[in-house]
Coordinates of C-alpha atoms and ligand atoms in Angstrom, one line a residue:
M170 CA 74.9 85.8 109.6
R171 CA 74.5 89.8 109.4
V172 CA 71.4 91.3 107.3
I173 CA 72.0 94.3 106.7
I174 CA 68.6 96.5 105.6
R175 CA 68.6 100.2 104.0
K176 CA 65.8 101.6 102.2
T177 CA 67.9 102.4 99.1
Y178 CA 70.3 100.6 96.7
E179 CA 72.7 103.7 97.2
E180 CA 72.5 103.2 101.1
I181 CA 73.5 99.8 100.9
S182 CA 76.5 99.9 98.2
I183 CA 77.9 102.7 100.8
E184 CA 77.8 99.9 103.7
A185 CA 79.6 98.0 101.1
A186 CA 81.8 100.4 100.4
N187 CA 82.5 100.7 103.8
L188 CA 83.7 97.0 104.6
V189 CA 85.5 96.5 101.8
R190 CA 87.5 99.7 102.9
A191 CA 88.1 98.6 106.6
R192 CA 89.0 95.2 105.6
I193 CA 91.7 96.9 103.1
E194 CA 92.9 99.3 105.9
K195 CA 93.7 96.2 108.3
K196 CA 94.7 94.4 105.0
P197 CA 96.7 96.3 102.5
D198 CA 97.1 93.1 100.4
L199 CA 93.8 91.8 101.1
V200 CA 93.1 88.7 98.3
L201 CA 89.5 90.5 97.1
G202 CA 87.0 87.9 95.4
L203 CA 84.8 89.9 92.9
A204 CA 81.3 89.6 90.9
T205 CA 80.3 91.5 87.7
G206 CA 76.7 92.0 87.2
S207 CA 74.6 95.0 88.4
S208 CA 74.3 94.0 91.8
P209 CA 77.6 95.5 92.5
L210 CA 77.9 98.3 90.7
G211 CA 77.3 100.9 93.4
L212 CA 79.9 99.2 95.1
Y213 CA 82.6 99.6 92.8
K214 CA 81.6 103.2 92.1
E215 CA 81.4 104.1 95.9
L216 CA 85.2 102.3 96.2
I217 CA 86.2 104.7 92.5
N218 CA 85.4 107.6 94.8
M219 CA 87.3 106.6 97.9
N220 CA 90.5 105.8 95.9
R221 CA 90.0 108.9 94.2
K222 CA 89.5 110.8 97.2
K223 CA 93.1 108.8 98.8
L224 CA 91.0 107.4 101.1
I225 CA 92.1 103.5 100.4
S226 CA 94.4 101.9 98.1
F227 CA 94.4 99.1 96.0
K228 CA 97.8 99.2 95.0
K229 CA 98.6 95.9 97.0
V230 CA 95.5 94.5 96.7
R231 CA 95.6 91.4 94.6
T232 CA 91.8 90.0 93.1
F233 CA 89.8 86.9 92.0
N234 CA 86.7 87.2 89.6
L235 CA 83.9 84.6 90.1
D236 CA 83.2 83.7 86.5
E237 CA 83.6 84.5 82.9
Y238 CA 81.7 83.6 80.4
Y239 CA 82.8 80.9 78.2
G240 CA 84.3 81.2 74.3
L241 CA 84.3 85.0 74.7
K242 CA 87.9 87.3 74.8
G243 CA 89.0 89.7 77.3
D244 CA 88.4 92.7 74.5
H245 CA 84.6 91.3 74.5
P246 CA 82.3 93.6 75.2
Q247 CA 80.1 91.5 77.0
S248 CA 83.1 89.7 78.5
Y249 CA 83.3 89.7 82.7
R250 CA 87.0 90.7 82.1
Y251 CA 85.7 94.0 80.0
F252 CA 83.1 94.6 82.6
M253 CA 85.7 94.4 85.2
D254 CA 87.7 97.0 83.6
T255 CA 85.8 99.6 82.2
N256 CA 83.6 99.4 85.9
F257 CA 86.5 99.1 88.4
F258 CA 89.7 98.6 87.4
N259 CA 90.7 101.2 85.0
H260 CA 89.5 103.5 87.5
I261 CA 91.8 102.9 90.1
D262 CA 94.8 102.3 91.8
I263 CA 95.2 98.5 91.0
D264 CA 98.2 96.9 89.5
K265 CA 96.6 95.1 86.5
T266 CA 98.9 92.2 86.8
N267 CA 97.2 91.3 90.0
T268 CA 93.4 91.2 89.0
M269 CA 92.3 87.6 87.7
V270 CA 89.8 86.8 85.9
P271 CA 88.9 82.8 84.2
D272 CA 90.1 83.2 81.0
G273 CA 87.3 82.3 78.5
T274 CA 89.1 81.3 75.8
A275 CA 91.2 78.6 77.4
K276 CA 91.1 75.6 75.1
D277 CA 91.9 73.1 77.8
W278 CA 89.3 74.3 80.3
E279 CA 89.9 71.4 82.7
E280 CA 93.8 72.7 83.1
F281 CA 92.7 75.9 83.3
C282 CA 90.5 75.3 86.2
I283 CA 93.4 73.6 88.4
Y284 CA 95.6 76.6 87.4
Y285 CA 92.7 79.0 88.8
E286 CA 92.1 77.0 92.1
N287 CA 96.3 77.5 92.7
Q288 CA 96.5 80.9 92.2
I289 CA 93.8 81.3 94.5
K290 CA 95.8 78.8 97.2
K291 CA 99.3 80.2 95.7
S292 CA 98.0 84.0 97.0
G293 CA 96.6 82.6 100.6
G294 CA 93.0 82.6 99.3
I295 CA 90.3 85.1 99.3
D296 CA 89.8 87.3 102.2
L297 CA 87.0 88.5 101.3
Q298 CA 84.2 87.3 98.3
V299 CA 82.2 90.0 97.2
L300 CA 78.5 88.7 95.7
G301 CA 75.6 88.9 93.9
I302 CA 72.2 86.6 93.6
G303 CA 70.4 85.4 90.4
S304 CA 66.8 85.0 91.0
D305 CA 66.9 81.7 90.9
G306 CA 69.0 81.6 93.8
H307 CA 72.5 81.3 92.3
I308 CA 76.1 82.8 92.7
A309 CA 78.7 82.6 90.4
F310 CA 77.3 80.4 87.7
N311 CA 76.3 77.9 90.1
E312 CA 73.1 77.1 89.2
P313 CA 70.6 75.5 90.4
G314 CA 71.8 72.1 91.1
S315 CA 75.0 72.5 91.1
S316 CA 76.9 70.8 94.2
L317 CA 77.6 72.4 97.5
A318 CA 81.2 71.2 97.3
S319 CA 81.8 72.3 93.2
R320 CA 84.9 73.6 92.5
T321 CA 86.3 75.7 89.9
R322 CA 84.6 74.4 86.1
L323 CA 82.8 74.7 83.0
V324 CA 79.0 75.3 83.7
A325 CA 76.3 75.1 81.4
L326 CA 73.7 78.1 81.6
D327 CA 70.2 77.5 82.7
A328 CA 67.9 79.0 80.8
Q329 CA 66.8 81.0 82.9
T330 CA 70.0 83.3 83.7
I331 CA 70.4 83.5 79.7
E332 CA 66.9 85.0 80.1
D333 CA 68.1 87.6 82.7
N334 CA 71.5 87.8 80.8
A335 CA 69.6 88.2 77.3
R336 CA 69.5 92.3 77.9
F337 CA 73.6 93.2 77.7
F338 CA 73.6 91.0 74.3
E339 CA 71.7 91.9 71.2
N340 CA 69.5 88.8 71.3
K341 CA 68.8 85.8 73.7
D342 CA 71.1 83.9 70.6
Q343 CA 74.3 86.0 71.5
V344 CA 74.0 84.6 75.8
P345 CA 76.8 82.2 75.6
R346 CA 75.6 78.8 76.8
F347 CA 78.7 78.2 78.8
A348 CA 80.6 79.7 81.5
L349 CA 83.9 79.3 83.3
S350 CA 82.6 79.4 87.5
M351 CA 84.2 79.1 90.9
G352 CA 82.5 76.4 92.8
V353 CA 80.0 77.1 95.6
G354 CA 83.1 74.8 97.7
T355 CA 85.4 77.7 96.3
I356 CA 83.4 80.3 97.6
L357 CA 82.3 78.9 100.7
E358 CA 86.2 78.7 101.2
A359 CA 87.0 82.5 101.5
K360 CA 87.4 84.2 104.8
E361 CA 84.8 86.2 104.8
I362 CA 81.9 86.8 102.5
I363 CA 79.4 90.0 101.6
L364 CA 76.0 89.4 99.3
I365 CA 74.6 92.4 97.3
A366 CA 70.9 92.5 96.5
N367 CA 68.7 94.8 95.7
G368 CA 64.9 94.7 94.1
K369 CA 61.7 93.2 94.1
K370 CA 62.3 90.1 91.3
K371 CA 65.9 89.6 94.2
A372 CA 63.1 89.3 96.9
P373 CA 62.3 85.3 97.0
A374 CA 65.7 84.4 96.3
I375 CA 66.9 86.3 99.5
A376 CA 64.4 85.0 101.5
K377 CA 65.3 80.9 100.3
A378 CA 68.6 81.9 100.9
I379 CA 68.4 83.6 104.7
E380 CA 65.6 81.9 105.6
G381 CA 65.3 78.3 103.3
P382 CA 66.8 74.9 104.3
I383 CA 70.3 74.2 102.7
T384 CA 70.0 73.3 99.2
S385 CA 71.7 73.0 96.0
L386 CA 68.7 74.2 94.6
I387 CA 69.3 77.5 95.6
S388 CA 72.9 77.4 96.0
A389 CA 73.2 80.9 97.8
S390 CA 71.9 79.0 101.2
A391 CA 74.9 76.8 101.4
L392 CA 76.4 80.7 102.4
Q393 CA 74.5 79.2 106.1
M394 CA 77.1 76.8 106.9
H395 CA 79.9 80.1 106.6
P396 CA 81.0 82.0 109.3
R397 CA 81.2 85.5 108.0
V398 CA 79.1 86.4 106.3
T399 CA 77.1 89.5 105.9
Y400 CA 74.3 90.4 103.3
F401 CA 73.3 93.7 102.2
L402 CA 70.1 94.1 100.6
D403 CA 67.8 97.2 99.6
Q404 CA 64.2 97.6 101.6
E405 CA 62.3 95.6 98.1
A406 CA 65.4 92.0 97.9
A407 CA 64.8 91.9 102.2
S408 CA 60.9 92.3 101.3
E409 CA 59.9 88.5 101.8
L410 CA 61.6 88.1 104.8
K411 CA 60.5 86.8 107.8
R412 CA 62.9 87.8 110.9
I413 CA 63.8 91.4 109.9
D414 CA 63.0 92.5 113.1
Y415 CA 65.9 90.1 114.2
Y416 CA 68.2 91.6 111.8
K417 CA 67.6 95.2 113.1
F418 CA 68.2 94.0 116.5
V419 CA 71.0 92.7 115.5
E420 CA 72.5 95.2 113.8
Q421 CA 71.4 97.7 116.6
A422 CA 73.3 95.5 119.6
E423 CA 76.0 96.0 117.1
K424 CA 76.1 99.5 118.1
E425 CA 76.2 98.8 121.2
I426 CA 79.1 96.8 121.5
G427 CA 80.7 98.6 118.7
K428 CA 81.5 94.7 117.0
E429 CA 79.9 93.3 113.9
I430 CA 77.6 90.1 115.1
F431 CA 78.2 87.4 112.4
Ligands
F6R537 C1 78.4 87.5 87.8 C2 78.3 86.4 89.3 C3 76.8 86.4 89.2 C4 75.8 87.4 89.6 C5 74.3 87.3 89.8 C6 73.2 88.4 89.7 O1 80.1 87.6 88.4 O2 78.6 85.8 89.9 O3 75.8 85.3 90.3 O4 76.5 87.8 90.5 O5 73.7 86.5 88.4 O6 73.2 89.5 88.6 P1 73.3 91.0 88.6 O7 73.4 91.5 89.7 O8 73.0 91.7 87.0 O9 71.6 90.7 89.4

């Protein structure tokens, strides 16, 4: 695992955007897995800037989002489709028909989840997956206790997640109780993964995910089994890690050999 630590959120957003840019330059029809939430907002802002300056193009890029609230239509201001359109897709040169977000209105959710997994497979699989992390260690909506082999499915949201996400709704009661979410097993099939985390609130989850045992109680800890993961952390999110010196040493070594060391 690569662990990149910078002082500020802005700095890690730029670093993450540079990685995404490099991957798109190498493969213009990259299949990109995307997350919502506050963590990737800085990354999206940087990518929008790069696109405006014509440094990268999303014309051939295809995207799959991790999750969607179950029961919300795509035009609901709190739906993840709406989030992606307003925070990213509307501002870049992507073909909207190439942007996939789980359908929160799918009546037969079981059938829809199989369809979503098949669409990912048909695209050739996700080349680069962007993740955030919940304060309870979740990735996508894989709440503590989710099987590490789980696939796209309906999940019941944990009380902590409802609490965390209530800030986006008028009150806690309006937060949907269910979501459609890629599983941990689905995420682990991405060819490469980056996870962005900032702020003190994420520090315990980050320490457990990177340096703790692999456990379904911290779904991000499953990333330890993936061969190409890069964490982008600000100083606060990294503050409970024990091996910061080693991660810095590896980054220095990467500069010396001019290659990423996973
Ligand atoms: C969102 C998602 C979630 C978030 C996580 C962190 O699509 O999959 O796992 O990444 O809840 O959310 P923020 O970034 O808002 O702290």
